[in-house]
Coordinates of C-alpha atoms in Angstrom, one line a residue:
M105 CA 51.8 137.9 81.2
S106 CA 54.2 140.7 81.6
P107 CA 55.5 141.8 84.7
P108 CA 54.7 144.5 87.0
S109 CA 56.6 147.7 87.0
G110 CA 59.5 148.0 89.5
E111 CA 61.3 145.1 87.4
P112 CA 64.0 144.2 89.9
L113 CA 61.7 144.1 93.0
F114 CA 59.9 141.3 91.3
I115 CA 62.7 139.4 90.1
I116 CA 64.0 139.4 93.4
E117 CA 60.5 138.3 95.0
R118 CA 60.8 135.5 92.8
C119 CA 64.1 134.3 93.6
A120 CA 63.4 134.6 97.0
D121 CA 60.6 132.0 96.4
T122 CA 62.9 129.6 95.1
S123 CA 65.5 130.4 98.0
F124 CA 67.7 131.9 95.8
I125 CA 68.6 134.8 97.5
S126 CA 68.9 132.5 100.5
H127 CA 71.6 130.4 98.9
L128 CA 73.4 133.3 97.3
V129 CA 74.0 135.1 100.8
D130 CA 75.2 131.7 102.0
L131 CA 77.5 132.0 99.3
T132 CA 78.7 135.0 99.9
H133 CA 79.4 134.5 103.3
K134 CA 81.1 131.7 103.3
K135 CA 83.6 133.3 100.8
L136 CA 84.0 136.3 103.2
Q137 CA 84.9 134.2 106.3
L138 CA 87.3 132.4 104.0
K139 CA 88.7 136.2 102.9
S140 CA 89.3 136.9 105.8
I141 CA 91.8 133.9 106.5
P142 CA 95.4 135.1 105.5
T143 CA 96.8 133.7 102.7
I144 CA 99.8 132.8 101.2
G145 CA 100.3 132.7 97.3
L146 CA 98.4 134.9 95.4
S147 CA 94.8 134.8 95.8
G148 CA 92.7 136.6 93.0
P149 CA 89.9 134.3 90.8
L150 CA 92.6 133.2 88.4
A151 CA 96.3 134.4 90.8
S152 CA 95.3 131.5 93.0
Y153 CA 95.9 129.2 90.4
I154 CA 100.0 130.2 90.1
G155 CA 99.7 129.9 94.0
A156 CA 98.4 126.3 93.6
L157 CA 101.2 125.0 90.5
R158 CA 104.1 126.8 92.8
F159 CA 102.6 124.6 96.0
L160 CA 103.0 121.3 93.9
F161 CA 106.8 122.0 93.8
H162 CA 107.5 124.4 96.7
N163 CA 105.4 123.3 99.7
E164 CA 107.6 123.2 102.0
E165 CA 108.9 126.9 101.7
M166 CA 105.1 128.2 101.1
V167 CA 104.0 126.2 104.4
Q168 CA 106.8 127.7 106.4
K169 CA 106.3 130.8 105.3
G170 CA 102.6 131.0 106.5
Y171 CA 103.8 129.3 110.1
D172 CA 106.7 131.8 110.3
K173 CA 104.4 135.1 109.8
F174 CA 101.1 133.2 111.4
R175 CA 102.1 130.9 114.2
G176 CA 99.4 130.6 116.4
S177 CA 96.6 131.4 114.0
L178 CA 95.4 130.2 110.8
F179 CA 96.3 130.7 107.1
K180 CA 95.3 129.1 104.0
I181 CA 96.7 127.9 100.9
P182 CA 95.9 127.2 97.4
T183 CA 95.4 123.9 95.6
L184 CA 94.4 123.1 92.2
T185 CA 91.4 122.2 93.4
S186 CA 90.2 123.7 96.7
W187 CA 91.4 125.9 99.4
I188 CA 93.5 124.0 102.4
V189 CA 93.3 125.8 105.7
I190 CA 96.7 125.3 108.1
V191 CA 96.6 125.4 112.0
S192 CA 99.2 126.2 113.7
G193 CA 100.0 126.9 117.8
D194 CA 99.7 124.3 121.0
R195 CA 96.8 125.5 121.4
L196 CA 94.9 125.8 118.0
I197 CA 95.9 121.8 117.6
D198 CA 94.7 121.4 121.1
E199 CA 91.5 122.9 119.9
L200 CA 91.5 120.8 116.1
R201 CA 92.4 117.3 118.6
R202 CA 89.3 118.4 120.5
A203 CA 86.4 119.4 118.1
P204 CA 83.9 117.1 117.2
D205 CA 84.1 114.9 114.1
D206 CA 80.1 116.1 113.1
A207 CA 82.3 119.8 112.6
L208 CA 85.5 118.6 112.4
S209 CA 85.4 115.0 110.3
P210 CA 88.9 113.2 109.8
H211 CA 86.9 110.3 108.0
E212 CA 85.4 112.3 105.2
A213 CA 88.9 114.5 105.2
F214 CA 90.7 110.9 104.4
R215 CA 87.4 110.0 102.1
E216 CA 88.4 112.8 100.2
S217 CA 92.1 112.8 100.0
L218 CA 91.7 109.1 98.8
S219 CA 89.4 109.8 96.5
S220 CA 87.9 106.1 98.2
D221 CA 84.1 106.5 96.8
L222 CA 86.0 106.4 93.4
T223 CA 88.9 103.8 93.9
I224 CA 88.3 101.5 96.8
G225 CA 84.6 102.2 97.0
P226 CA 82.1 104.3 99.4
E227 CA 81.9 101.4 101.8
F228 CA 85.3 102.1 102.8
F229 CA 84.5 105.0 105.2
D230 CA 80.5 104.2 105.3
D231 CA 81.4 101.2 107.8
P232 CA 85.3 101.7 108.4
F233 CA 85.4 98.0 110.4
Q234 CA 89.2 97.6 109.1
V235 CA 89.7 100.8 112.1
E236 CA 88.2 98.5 114.8
I237 CA 90.6 95.4 113.5
V238 CA 93.7 97.7 113.9
K239 CA 92.9 99.4 117.2
G240 CA 91.9 95.9 118.8
P241 CA 92.7 92.8 117.6
L242 CA 95.8 93.7 115.6
T243 CA 97.3 95.8 118.8
R244 CA 96.4 93.6 121.1
N245 CA 98.2 90.7 119.3
I246 CA 101.7 92.5 119.2
G247 CA 103.2 90.6 121.5
T248 CA 101.1 87.4 120.9
K249 CA 102.5 87.1 117.6
F250 CA 105.8 89.1 118.1
A251 CA 108.1 85.8 117.6
D252 CA 106.5 85.0 114.3
V253 CA 107.2 88.8 113.4
H254 CA 110.7 88.4 114.4
D255 CA 111.2 85.6 112.5
E256 CA 110.1 86.9 109.4
I257 CA 111.8 89.4 109.7
I258 CA 115.1 87.6 109.7
A259 CA 113.9 85.5 107.3
A260 CA 113.1 88.2 104.6
F261 CA 116.5 89.9 105.1
D262 CA 118.7 86.8 104.5
D263 CA 116.2 86.2 100.9
F264 CA 116.4 89.4 99.6
I265 CA 120.0 90.8 101.2
P266 CA 121.6 87.1 100.4
T267 CA 124.9 88.4 102.1
Q268 CA 128.1 86.1 101.2
G269 CA 131.1 86.1 103.4
D270 CA 132.4 89.3 104.1
E271 CA 131.6 90.7 100.6
W272 CA 129.5 94.0 100.7
T273 CA 126.1 93.1 98.7
E274 CA 124.6 96.0 96.8
V275 CA 120.6 96.4 97.2
T276 CA 118.2 99.3 95.7
V277 CA 117.0 100.1 99.2
Y278 CA 113.6 101.1 98.7
N279 CA 112.5 98.1 96.8
T280 CA 114.3 95.7 99.4
V281 CA 112.6 97.6 102.5
M282 CA 109.2 97.1 100.9
D283 CA 109.8 93.3 99.9
I284 CA 110.7 93.1 103.9
V285 CA 108.3 94.6 105.3
C286 CA 105.5 93.4 102.9
R287 CA 106.8 89.6 104.7
A288 CA 107.0 90.8 108.1
S289 CA 104.0 93.0 107.8
N290 CA 102.0 89.7 106.6
R291 CA 103.3 87.3 108.7
M292 CA 101.4 89.0 111.5
L293 CA 98.4 89.6 109.2
V294 CA 97.5 86.6 107.4
G295 CA 100.5 84.0 108.6
L296 CA 102.2 81.1 107.0
P297 CA 102.2 79.9 104.2
L298 CA 100.5 83.1 102.8
C299 CA 103.0 85.5 103.5
R300 CA 105.7 84.2 101.3
D301 CA 103.4 83.4 98.4
P302 CA 104.9 85.6 95.7
D303 CA 101.6 86.5 93.7
W304 CA 100.2 87.5 97.3
T305 CA 103.2 89.7 98.5
N306 CA 102.6 91.3 94.7
L307 CA 99.0 91.7 95.1
T308 CA 99.7 93.9 98.2
K309 CA 102.9 95.6 97.4
Q310 CA 101.1 96.5 94.4
F311 CA 97.7 97.2 95.8
A312 CA 99.3 99.8 97.5
I313 CA 101.4 101.4 94.2
D314 CA 98.2 101.3 91.9
L315 CA 96.2 103.2 94.8
M316 CA 98.5 106.1 95.2
M317 CA 98.8 106.6 91.6
S318 CA 94.9 106.8 91.5
V319 CA 95.1 109.1 93.7
V320 CA 97.7 111.2 92.3
V321 CA 96.4 111.2 89.2
L322 CA 92.3 111.8 90.4
G323 CA 93.8 114.7 92.4
I324 CA 94.7 116.9 89.1
F325 CA 90.6 116.9 88.2
P326 CA 88.3 119.3 90.4
D327 CA 85.5 117.4 91.8
S328 CA 83.4 117.6 88.8
L329 CA 85.5 115.9 86.7
K330 CA 86.3 113.3 88.9
P331 CA 83.6 110.3 87.9
F332 CA 84.4 110.8 84.9
I333 CA 88.0 110.2 85.0
A334 CA 88.0 107.0 87.7
P335 CA 86.1 104.7 85.2
F336 CA 89.2 104.5 83.5
L337 CA 91.5 104.1 86.1
R338 CA 90.9 100.2 85.8
R339 CA 94.1 98.7 88.0
V340 CA 92.7 99.4 91.9
P341 CA 89.1 97.8 90.7
R342 CA 91.4 94.8 89.3
A343 CA 93.4 94.4 92.3
L344 CA 90.0 94.0 94.3
K345 CA 88.8 91.1 92.1
R346 CA 92.2 89.5 92.4
G347 CA 91.9 89.6 95.9
I348 CA 88.5 88.3 96.1
K349 CA 89.8 85.2 94.4
R350 CA 92.8 84.7 96.6
L351 CA 91.2 85.2 100.1
E352 CA 87.4 84.0 99.1
P353 CA 87.4 80.3 99.4
L354 CA 89.7 81.0 103.0
I355 CA 86.9 83.2 104.4
E356 CA 84.0 80.4 103.3
E357 CA 86.6 78.0 104.8
R358 CA 86.4 79.4 108.0
L359 CA 83.0 80.2 108.0
E360 CA 82.2 76.7 107.6
Q361 CA 84.7 76.1 110.9
K362 CA 83.3 78.8 112.9
A363 CA 79.7 77.3 111.9
L364 CA 80.5 73.7 113.2
Y365 CA 82.4 74.6 116.2
G366 CA 81.0 78.0 117.2
K367 CA 82.4 80.9 117.8
D368 CA 85.0 79.9 121.0
W369 CA 86.6 77.2 118.3
P370 CA 89.8 76.3 120.0
E371 CA 91.7 76.0 116.8
I372 CA 90.9 79.1 114.9
P373 CA 93.9 80.9 112.9
N374 CA 94.7 84.0 114.9
D375 CA 94.7 86.2 111.6
V376 CA 93.2 89.1 110.0
V377 CA 90.8 87.3 108.3
S378 CA 89.8 85.9 112.0
W379 CA 89.7 89.4 113.4
A380 CA 87.6 91.1 110.2
L381 CA 85.0 88.2 110.8
D382 CA 84.8 88.7 114.5
V383 CA 84.4 92.9 114.4
T384 CA 81.6 92.3 111.6
M385 CA 79.9 89.5 113.4
D386 CA 77.1 91.5 113.9
R387 CA 76.7 93.6 110.8
P388 CA 76.1 92.8 107.6
R389 CA 78.8 91.7 105.8
N390 CA 80.8 90.8 102.5
T391 CA 83.5 88.7 100.5
K392 CA 84.7 92.2 99.0
A393 CA 84.4 94.0 102.4
L394 CA 86.2 91.6 104.1
V395 CA 88.6 91.6 101.4
R396 CA 89.0 95.6 101.1
A397 CA 89.6 95.7 104.3
V398 CA 92.6 93.2 104.8
L399 CA 94.2 95.6 101.4
G400 CA 93.1 98.4 103.1
I401 CA 95.3 97.2 106.0
N402 CA 98.2 96.1 104.2
L403 CA 98.1 99.0 102.5
A404 CA 98.9 101.4 105.6
A405 CA 101.3 98.7 107.3
I406 CA 103.2 98.4 104.0
H407 CA 103.2 101.9 102.6
T408 CA 104.1 104.3 105.0
T409 CA 106.3 101.4 107.1
T410 CA 108.5 101.3 103.6
M411 CA 108.9 104.8 103.7
S412 CA 110.0 105.7 107.2
F413 CA 112.2 102.4 107.4
T414 CA 114.1 103.9 104.5
F415 CA 114.0 107.4 106.3
V416 CA 115.7 105.6 108.9
L417 CA 118.9 103.6 107.0
Y418 CA 119.6 106.6 104.9
E419 CA 120.4 108.1 108.4
L420 CA 122.0 105.4 109.7
A421 CA 124.1 104.8 106.9
T422 CA 125.6 108.1 106.7
R423 CA 125.8 109.1 110.6
P424 CA 128.1 106.2 111.8
E425 CA 128.8 107.2 115.0
Y426 CA 125.5 106.1 115.9
I427 CA 126.0 102.7 115.7
Q428 CA 128.3 101.2 117.7
P429 CA 125.9 103.1 120.8
L430 CA 122.8 101.5 119.4
R431 CA 124.5 98.1 118.9
D432 CA 125.4 98.4 122.4
E433 CA 122.2 98.7 123.7
V434 CA 120.6 96.2 121.3
E435 CA 123.5 93.8 122.6
A436 CA 122.7 94.7 126.3
V437 CA 119.1 94.5 126.0
M438 CA 118.6 91.2 124.2
K439 CA 121.4 89.6 126.0
E440 CA 119.8 90.2 129.5
D441 CA 115.8 89.5 128.2
G442 CA 116.0 87.8 125.0
W443 CA 113.6 88.7 122.0
S444 CA 110.3 90.1 123.1
K445 CA 107.5 93.4 122.8
E446 CA 108.8 94.4 126.7
S447 CA 112.8 94.0 125.8
V448 CA 112.3 96.0 122.4
R449 CA 110.4 98.6 124.9
K450 CA 113.6 98.9 126.8
L451 CA 115.2 100.1 123.7
W452 CA 115.3 103.3 124.6
K453 CA 118.4 104.9 122.2
V454 CA 116.5 102.7 119.4
D455 CA 113.3 104.3 119.5
S456 CA 115.1 107.4 119.8
F457 CA 116.9 107.6 117.0
I458 CA 113.9 106.5 114.7
K459 CA 111.6 109.0 116.0
E460 CA 114.5 111.6 115.4
C461 CA 114.5 110.3 112.1
L462 CA 110.9 111.0 111.4
R463 CA 111.0 114.2 112.9
V464 CA 113.2 115.4 110.2
S465 CA 111.6 113.9 107.3
N466 CA 108.6 112.3 106.9
V467 CA 105.7 111.1 104.0
N468 CA 103.6 113.8 104.4
S469 CA 104.0 117.2 104.7
V470 CA 100.7 117.5 107.2
A471 CA 98.7 115.3 109.6
M472 CA 95.6 115.7 111.7
N473 CA 93.5 116.4 108.4
R474 CA 89.9 117.4 108.5
K475 CA 87.3 118.2 106.4
V476 CA 84.8 121.1 107.8
L477 CA 81.3 119.9 107.7
K478 CA 80.3 122.8 109.3
D479 CA 81.0 126.1 109.8
F480 CA 83.6 126.1 113.1
T481 CA 85.1 128.7 114.9
F482 CA 88.3 128.5 116.4
S483 CA 89.4 130.6 119.9
D484 CA 90.9 133.2 118.1
G485 CA 87.8 134.1 116.2
T486 CA 89.0 132.5 113.0
T487 CA 85.9 131.1 111.4
V488 CA 86.6 128.4 108.8
P489 CA 83.6 127.7 106.3
A490 CA 82.1 124.3 105.4
G491 CA 84.0 122.5 103.2
C492 CA 87.2 123.5 103.9
T493 CA 90.1 120.8 104.7
V494 CA 92.2 121.9 107.6
M495 CA 95.2 120.6 108.7
V496 CA 98.5 120.8 110.7
P497 CA 102.1 121.4 108.8
I498 CA 104.3 118.4 110.5
D499 CA 107.6 120.2 109.1
S500 CA 106.7 123.3 110.7
V501 CA 105.8 122.0 113.9
H502 CA 108.8 119.5 114.1
T503 CA 111.2 122.1 113.6
D504 CA 109.9 125.0 115.8
A505 CA 112.5 126.4 118.4
D506 CA 109.8 126.9 120.7
N507 CA 109.1 122.9 120.9
Y508 CA 113.2 121.5 120.1
T509 CA 116.5 123.0 121.3
D510 CA 118.6 123.5 118.0
P511 CA 115.6 121.6 115.9
K512 CA 117.5 121.8 112.9
T513 CA 120.2 119.7 113.8
F514 CA 119.7 115.9 114.0
D515 CA 120.5 114.6 117.5
G516 CA 120.0 110.7 117.6
F517 CA 119.7 110.7 120.9
R518 CA 117.2 114.0 121.5
F519 CA 114.4 111.7 122.7
E520 CA 116.1 109.6 125.0
K521 CA 117.5 112.7 127.3
M522 CA 114.1 114.2 127.1
R523 CA 113.1 111.0 128.9
G524 CA 115.9 111.4 131.7
N525 CA 116.5 108.6 133.6
D526 CA 112.7 107.9 135.0
S527 CA 111.9 104.1 133.3
K528 CA 108.2 104.5 133.8
N529 CA 108.7 108.4 131.6
V530 CA 106.9 107.5 128.1
K531 CA 106.3 111.1 127.6
H532 CA 108.7 111.1 124.5
Q533 CA 108.8 108.0 123.3
F534 CA 107.7 107.3 119.4
V535 CA 104.5 106.2 120.0
S536 CA 103.5 109.3 122.5
L537 CA 101.5 112.0 121.4
S538 CA 101.9 115.5 122.1
V539 CA 101.0 119.0 120.0
D540 CA 104.7 119.2 119.7
Y541 CA 105.3 115.5 117.5
V542 CA 102.4 115.2 115.0
L543 CA 103.5 112.3 112.9
F544 CA 100.8 110.2 114.3
G545 CA 98.1 112.7 114.6
H546 CA 97.1 113.5 118.1
G547 CA 94.0 112.7 120.0
R548 CA 91.2 109.9 120.0
H549 CA 91.9 110.0 115.7
A550 CA 96.1 109.5 116.1
C551 CA 96.7 106.7 113.7
P552 CA 95.7 103.6 115.6
G553 CA 98.1 101.2 113.5
R554 CA 101.3 103.0 115.2
F555 CA 102.1 100.8 118.0
F556 CA 102.7 98.0 115.7
V557 CA 104.9 100.2 113.0
A558 CA 106.8 100.9 116.1
N559 CA 107.5 97.1 117.3
E560 CA 108.5 96.1 113.6
L561 CA 110.2 99.8 112.8
K562 CA 112.6 98.6 116.1
V563 CA 112.6 95.1 115.6
M564 CA 114.3 95.4 111.9
L565 CA 116.6 98.4 113.2
S566 CA 117.8 96.0 115.7
H567 CA 118.1 93.2 113.4
V568 CA 120.2 95.8 111.0
L569 CA 122.7 96.6 113.8
L570 CA 123.3 93.6 115.2
N571 CA 123.5 91.3 111.8
Y572 CA 124.8 94.3 109.3
D573 CA 127.6 96.5 108.6
I574 CA 126.7 99.3 106.0
K575 CA 127.1 102.3 104.2
M576 CA 125.7 104.0 101.0
V577 CA 126.8 103.2 97.5
D578 CA 128.5 106.3 96.1
G579 CA 129.7 108.0 99.1
R580 CA 128.3 111.0 98.3
G581 CA 126.0 111.4 101.7
R582 CA 121.8 111.4 102.5
P583 CA 120.4 110.4 99.3
K584 CA 117.7 113.2 99.3
N585 CA 114.2 113.3 100.1
W586 CA 111.0 113.9 97.3
R587 CA 108.1 116.5 98.0
F588 CA 105.4 116.9 95.2
G589 CA 102.8 119.0 96.9
Q590 CA 101.6 117.5 100.2
S591 CA 103.1 114.0 99.2
G592 CA 106.7 113.1 100.2
G593 CA 109.3 110.3 100.8
P594 CA 112.5 108.7 100.0
N595 CA 114.5 108.8 97.4
T596 CA 113.2 105.6 95.7
T597 CA 116.7 104.8 93.7
A598 CA 119.2 105.1 95.7
K599 CA 121.6 101.9 96.9
M600 CA 123.3 101.1 99.6
L601 CA 125.4 98.3 100.3
F602 CA 125.3 95.2 103.3
R603 CA 127.8 93.1 104.9
K604 CA 127.1 90.5 107.0
R605 CA 128.9 91.1 110.8
A606 CA 131.5 88.6 111.3
K607 CA 130.4 87.6 114.7
P608 CA 127.1 89.2 115.7
E609 CA 126.7 89.0 119.3
V610 CA 122.4 87.9 120.1

């Protein structure tokens, strides 16, 4: 049958019947919304890929250019697979913090950035009970298990930095710190003897490396190709199987004991397995989900803490003028109060030094990542269309002259001075949240493990100050950080020298 005269009108009517026109209008509208957001780099259909490649190697430069030009508003930068929208200025950062999850979702942003459905499995974010574990029992037990973690830090330093007499011992900093952090974190999570089991520590360290490598590889490909690439990335699935083999007997034994003695079993081990079983008591669960949660918590505990403490050691070794004031504070507090969670909170200089180290160096260039699930309009009138990812630039915020005096200068006691003499002033301590220090994010979705990480970092730094003299091997200054796209970290091959102090005071 031939179409009636006026063929274009006939086609439009037919398309309208199948909602094609509606879809086309919606797509065009979203493109116009995205186009209205200023661009850093080239924005043409093909030219944007040039900008995306440049972003891989000049991330900080591009973000800072946008921040300087559009501070207090939004701008966008191309990546190989999509656009990212950068939010700047205190007011808009706070709006991002307060945005509802059904509009701007942190879970979906992390799900996408980790390609978790194709690596760890979709259940990791479908039921993220690992977050409940960190927010609840893990954080509540920092004080209870403080002595255990402190003991493991001492033992791990002795094992991995075996100093003799007054001789200097050379170590590759990053690898050594990872070994120590892995032991200390797992003393908190799984306790003795598992935290010292070489097979278990190797698994937990390698899981973090394997997952990050899988994420990097998948990040090169568009979403349409990722499902075809993922089956070739077998290391994470193999690690999960290995984790199940190690933990399944322990989980089954724990379930049997709980069934026999009830939930108030007085001798129940205070570890992550018990915490996971308690948190999932009233919901479906299986061994794989529990193992996935344990390895996921380990990933967060080991990966970022290792890089953070490596940053701290590089600064300490190349800024020797800070060693004695920091050492004096630790000696005074520990002599007065001994080692405890409460006494560590009194280490204001130590807290400030760590916070300043991570103000000038960080693992990621962005924070507060949110996936836009439905069009969201900020108070300046800018609408970010669904499908985009919005985020806050860490480096630019942390080096903004409106936020900090002389922001390009390292001042290890900057935050101690900002706190003043008020012992109740916690505004500027390391774990505090604000729009001008976004390392841990801001608001209800801020990093839930920051309290454990901060405590661990302060104990490790205090231990180094009291027990070692340190310096860089080559004497050429602080090793340069690396950056690739949105990710970054400390130099992983630099070496330091450690020497046992003759008479540590505490």
